[in-house]
Short mmCIF file of C-alpha atoms in Angstrom, two decimals:
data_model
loop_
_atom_site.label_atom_id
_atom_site.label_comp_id
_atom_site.label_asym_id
_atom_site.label_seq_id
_atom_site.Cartn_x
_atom_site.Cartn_y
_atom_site.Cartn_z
CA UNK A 1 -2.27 -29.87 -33.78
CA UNK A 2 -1.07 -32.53 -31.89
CA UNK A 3 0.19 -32.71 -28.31
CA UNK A 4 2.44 -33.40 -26.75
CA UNK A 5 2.31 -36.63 -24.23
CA UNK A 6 0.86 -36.51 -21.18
CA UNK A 7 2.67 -37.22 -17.67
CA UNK A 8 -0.19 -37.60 -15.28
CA UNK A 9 0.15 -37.66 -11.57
CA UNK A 10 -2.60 -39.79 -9.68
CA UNK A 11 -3.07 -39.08 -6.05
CA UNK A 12 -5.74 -40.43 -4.46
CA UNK A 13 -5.53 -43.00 -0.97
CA UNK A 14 -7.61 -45.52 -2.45
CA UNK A 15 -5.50 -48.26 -3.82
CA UNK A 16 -8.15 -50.24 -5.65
CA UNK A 17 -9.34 -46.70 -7.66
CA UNK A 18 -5.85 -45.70 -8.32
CA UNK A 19 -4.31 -48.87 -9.94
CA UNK A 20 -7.47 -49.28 -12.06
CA UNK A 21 -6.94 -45.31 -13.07
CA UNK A 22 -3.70 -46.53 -14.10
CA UNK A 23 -4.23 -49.36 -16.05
CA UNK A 24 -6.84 -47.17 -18.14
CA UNK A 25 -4.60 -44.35 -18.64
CA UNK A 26 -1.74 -46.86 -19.22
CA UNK A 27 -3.67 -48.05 -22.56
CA UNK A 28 -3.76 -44.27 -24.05
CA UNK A 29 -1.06 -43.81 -27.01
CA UNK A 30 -1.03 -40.12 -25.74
CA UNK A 31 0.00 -40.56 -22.45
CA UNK A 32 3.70 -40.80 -21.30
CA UNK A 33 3.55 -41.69 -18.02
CA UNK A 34 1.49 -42.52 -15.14
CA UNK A 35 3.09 -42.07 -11.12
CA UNK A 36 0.81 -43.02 -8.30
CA UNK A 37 0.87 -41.60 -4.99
CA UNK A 38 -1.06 -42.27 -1.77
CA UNK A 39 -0.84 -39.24 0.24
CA UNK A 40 -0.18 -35.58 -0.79
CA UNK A 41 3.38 -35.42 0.99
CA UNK A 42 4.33 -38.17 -1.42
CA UNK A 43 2.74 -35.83 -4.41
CA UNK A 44 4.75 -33.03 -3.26
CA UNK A 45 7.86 -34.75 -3.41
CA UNK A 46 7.24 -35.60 -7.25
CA UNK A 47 5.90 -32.60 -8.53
CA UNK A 48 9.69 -31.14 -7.19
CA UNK A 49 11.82 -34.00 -8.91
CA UNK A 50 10.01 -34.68 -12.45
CA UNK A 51 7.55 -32.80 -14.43
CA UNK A 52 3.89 -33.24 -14.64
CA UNK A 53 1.22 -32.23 -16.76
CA UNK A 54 -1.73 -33.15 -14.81
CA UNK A 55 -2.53 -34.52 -11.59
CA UNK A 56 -5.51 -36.27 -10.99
CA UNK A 57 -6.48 -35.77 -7.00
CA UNK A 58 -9.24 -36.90 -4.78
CA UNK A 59 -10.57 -34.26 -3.52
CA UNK A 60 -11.21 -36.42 0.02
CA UNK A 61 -7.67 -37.51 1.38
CA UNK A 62 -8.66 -38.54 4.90
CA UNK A 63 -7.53 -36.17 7.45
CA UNK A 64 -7.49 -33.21 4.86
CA UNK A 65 -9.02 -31.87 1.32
CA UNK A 66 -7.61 -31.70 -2.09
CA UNK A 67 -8.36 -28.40 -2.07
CA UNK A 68 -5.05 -28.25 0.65
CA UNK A 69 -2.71 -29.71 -1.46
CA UNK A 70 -3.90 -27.69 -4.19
CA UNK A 71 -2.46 -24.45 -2.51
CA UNK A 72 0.78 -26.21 -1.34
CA UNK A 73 1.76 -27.47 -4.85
CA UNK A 74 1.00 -23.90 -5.84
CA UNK A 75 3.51 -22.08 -3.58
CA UNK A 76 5.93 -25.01 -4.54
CA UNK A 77 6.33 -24.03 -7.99
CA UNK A 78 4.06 -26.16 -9.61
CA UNK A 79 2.55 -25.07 -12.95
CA UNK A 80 0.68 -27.67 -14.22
CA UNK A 81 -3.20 -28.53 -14.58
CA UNK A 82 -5.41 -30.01 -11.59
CA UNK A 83 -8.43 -31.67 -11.97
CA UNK A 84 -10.24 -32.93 -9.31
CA UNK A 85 -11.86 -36.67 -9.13
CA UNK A 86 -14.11 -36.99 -6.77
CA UNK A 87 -17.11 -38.61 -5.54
CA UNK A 88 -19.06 -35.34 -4.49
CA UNK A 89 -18.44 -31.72 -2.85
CA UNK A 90 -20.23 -29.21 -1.21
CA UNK A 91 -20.62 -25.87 -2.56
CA UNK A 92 -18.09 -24.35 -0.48
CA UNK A 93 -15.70 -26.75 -1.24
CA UNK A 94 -16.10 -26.25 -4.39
CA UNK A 95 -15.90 -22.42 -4.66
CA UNK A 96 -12.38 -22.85 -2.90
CA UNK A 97 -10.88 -25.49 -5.43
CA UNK A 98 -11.93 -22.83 -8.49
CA UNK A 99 -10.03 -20.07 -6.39
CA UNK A 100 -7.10 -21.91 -6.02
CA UNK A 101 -7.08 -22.46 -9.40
CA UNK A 102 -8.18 -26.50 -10.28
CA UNK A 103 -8.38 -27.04 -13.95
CA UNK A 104 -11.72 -29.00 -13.13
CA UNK A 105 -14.19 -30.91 -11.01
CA UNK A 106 -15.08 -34.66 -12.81
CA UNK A 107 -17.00 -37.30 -10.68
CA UNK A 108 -16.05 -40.68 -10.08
CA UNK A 109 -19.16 -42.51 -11.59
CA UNK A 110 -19.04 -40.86 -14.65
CA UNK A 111 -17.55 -43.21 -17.62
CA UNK A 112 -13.65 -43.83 -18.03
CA UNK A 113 -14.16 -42.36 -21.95
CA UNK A 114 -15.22 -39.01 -20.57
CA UNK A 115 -12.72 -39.18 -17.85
CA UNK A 116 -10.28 -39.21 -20.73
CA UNK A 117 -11.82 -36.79 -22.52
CA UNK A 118 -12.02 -34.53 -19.65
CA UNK A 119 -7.84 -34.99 -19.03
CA UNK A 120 -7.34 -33.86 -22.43
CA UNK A 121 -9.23 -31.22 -22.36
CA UNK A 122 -7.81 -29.34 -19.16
CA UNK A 123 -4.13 -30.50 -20.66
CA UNK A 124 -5.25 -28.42 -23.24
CA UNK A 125 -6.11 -25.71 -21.31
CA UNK A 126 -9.95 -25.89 -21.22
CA UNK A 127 -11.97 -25.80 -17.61
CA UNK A 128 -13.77 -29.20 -17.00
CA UNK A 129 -16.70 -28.15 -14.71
CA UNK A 130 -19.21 -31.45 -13.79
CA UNK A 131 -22.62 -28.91 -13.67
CA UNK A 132 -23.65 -31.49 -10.99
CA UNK A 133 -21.13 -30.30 -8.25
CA UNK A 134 -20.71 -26.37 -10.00
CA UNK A 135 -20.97 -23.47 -7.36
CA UNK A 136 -24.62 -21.73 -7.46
CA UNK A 137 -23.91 -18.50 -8.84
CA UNK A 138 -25.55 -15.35 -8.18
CA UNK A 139 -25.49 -15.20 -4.47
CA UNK A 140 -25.07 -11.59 -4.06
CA UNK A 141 -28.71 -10.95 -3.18
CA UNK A 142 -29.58 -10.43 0.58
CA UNK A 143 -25.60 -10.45 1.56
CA UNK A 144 -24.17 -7.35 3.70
CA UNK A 145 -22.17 -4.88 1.53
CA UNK A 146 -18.75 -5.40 3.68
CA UNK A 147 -16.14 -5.85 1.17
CA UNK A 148 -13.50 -8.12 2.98
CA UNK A 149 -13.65 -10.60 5.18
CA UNK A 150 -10.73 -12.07 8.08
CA UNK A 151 -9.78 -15.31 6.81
CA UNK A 152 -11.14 -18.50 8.83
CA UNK A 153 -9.26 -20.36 11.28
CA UNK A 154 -9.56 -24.53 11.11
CA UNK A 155 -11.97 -24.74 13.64
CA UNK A 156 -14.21 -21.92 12.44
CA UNK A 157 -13.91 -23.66 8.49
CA UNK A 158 -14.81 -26.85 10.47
CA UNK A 159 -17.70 -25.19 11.77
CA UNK A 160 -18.58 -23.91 8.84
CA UNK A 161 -18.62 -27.17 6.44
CA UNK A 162 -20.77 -28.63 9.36
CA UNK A 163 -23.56 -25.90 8.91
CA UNK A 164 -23.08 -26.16 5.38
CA UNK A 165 -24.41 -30.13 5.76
CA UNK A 166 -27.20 -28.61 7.92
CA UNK A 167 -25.98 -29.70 11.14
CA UNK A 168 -27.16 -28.64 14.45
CA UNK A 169 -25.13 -27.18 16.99
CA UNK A 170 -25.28 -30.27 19.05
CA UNK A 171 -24.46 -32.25 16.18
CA UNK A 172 -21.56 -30.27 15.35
CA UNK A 173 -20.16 -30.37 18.54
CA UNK A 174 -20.42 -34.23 18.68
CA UNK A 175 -19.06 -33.99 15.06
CA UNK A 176 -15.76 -32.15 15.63
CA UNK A 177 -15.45 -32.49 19.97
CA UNK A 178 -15.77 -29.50 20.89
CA UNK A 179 -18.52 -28.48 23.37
CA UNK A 180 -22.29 -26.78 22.40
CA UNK A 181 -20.72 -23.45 24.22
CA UNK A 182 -17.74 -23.53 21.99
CA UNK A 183 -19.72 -24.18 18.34
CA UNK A 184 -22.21 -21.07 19.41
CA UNK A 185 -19.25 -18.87 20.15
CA UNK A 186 -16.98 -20.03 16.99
CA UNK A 187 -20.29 -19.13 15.46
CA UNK A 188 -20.47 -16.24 16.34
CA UNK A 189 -17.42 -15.52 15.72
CA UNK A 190 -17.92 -16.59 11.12
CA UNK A 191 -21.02 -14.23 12.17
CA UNK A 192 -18.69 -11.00 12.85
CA UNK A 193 -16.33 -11.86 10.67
CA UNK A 194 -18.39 -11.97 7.78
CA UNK A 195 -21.14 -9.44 8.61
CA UNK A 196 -24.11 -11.52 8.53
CA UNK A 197 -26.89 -12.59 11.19
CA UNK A 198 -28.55 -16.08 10.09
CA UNK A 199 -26.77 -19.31 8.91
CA UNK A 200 -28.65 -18.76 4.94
CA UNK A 201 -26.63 -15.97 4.75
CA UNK A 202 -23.41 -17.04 6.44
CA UNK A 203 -23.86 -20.11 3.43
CA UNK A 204 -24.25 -18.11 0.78
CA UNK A 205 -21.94 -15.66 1.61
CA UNK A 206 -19.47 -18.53 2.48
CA UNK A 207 -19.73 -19.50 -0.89
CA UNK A 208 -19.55 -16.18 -2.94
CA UNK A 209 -16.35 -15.31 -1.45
CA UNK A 210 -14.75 -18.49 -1.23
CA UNK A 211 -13.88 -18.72 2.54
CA UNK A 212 -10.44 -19.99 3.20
CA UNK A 213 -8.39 -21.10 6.32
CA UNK A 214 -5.53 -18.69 7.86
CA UNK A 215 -1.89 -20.61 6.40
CA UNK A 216 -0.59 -22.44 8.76
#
């Protein structure tokens, strides 16, 4: 069966990656169309004026995650297939794109051929999962039997990622400006909230139920 062709949405803030995306998708027979965007306001704004079948998006935008936009083209309507393009993510990260519902996870150095491959194959309506940047699963063992959990604030998420890159609490606090007092009680805090007592299990807790920020 054939499809259809493609209109691909590219949003990444690296000029230099995104016009060379374009110029290889630009060559493909199968693909329609090819719009470039720098920031995810910019995205927004085309996903409501023109259809798109996939969008291609950094997960690293600067001052916020791909995993952000991710939920806001959601509420806006938008129906389409995700797939992430990134350079590398930490299992938390991760476990929050797949909840909100990304198509796939490809990394940046793999080849442009499997790139393509891998756009055709979420347009489809496969899952592209890089196993190098997949979630660990079966992280049930050793967690607390609470059911729910209070979703994070942006601080205590910040906190969070931090002890996720194995940061100390001195290191955090130079990290995100906040004081050693503060990071202890906002930890503290992801320790009530979830039910745990260490930082192993406030990880792989994190992870299982895919910890998200309160909407702002």
């Amino acid at each position: 069966m054939k499809m259809q062709p493609l209109r691909v949405l590219l949003l990444d803030d690296h000029v230099l990656f995104r016009e060379g995306l374009r110029r290889l998708l630009a060559t493909e027979p199968d693909i329609e169309s090819v719009t470039e965007c720098g920031a995810s306001a910019d995205a927004l704004d085309v996903l409501a004026r023109q259809p798109i079948d996939v969008v291609l998006l950094d997960f690293d935008l600067g001052g916020e995650t791909g995993a952000g936009f991710v939920a806001r083209a959601h509420d806006a309507g938008y129906t389409g297939k995700i797939l992430l393009v990134t350079a590398g993510m930490i299992p938390l990260d991760v476990a929050v794109a797949r909840r909100r519902g990304v198509s796939g996870i490809f990394l940046k150095h793999s080849s442009p051929a499997m790139l393509l491959d891998a756009i055709r194959h979420v347009a489809r309506g496969g899952e592209w999962m890089d196993s190098r940047v997949a979630a660990p699963d079966g992280l049930a063992a050793e967690l607390p039997a609470q059911e729910t959990t209070a979703a994070l604030t942006e601080r205590e998420l910040q906190v969070l990622r931090s002890v996720f890159e194995g940061l100390t609490n001195k290191e955090i606090a130079h990290k995100t400006g906040a004081s050693q007092s503060s990071v202890k009680a906002t930890l503290q805090r992801l320790f009530e909230k979830t039910g745990v007592r260490t930082r192993a299990q406030l990880v792989r807790i994190a992870i299982e139920r895919s910890l998200e920020t309160t909407p702002r």
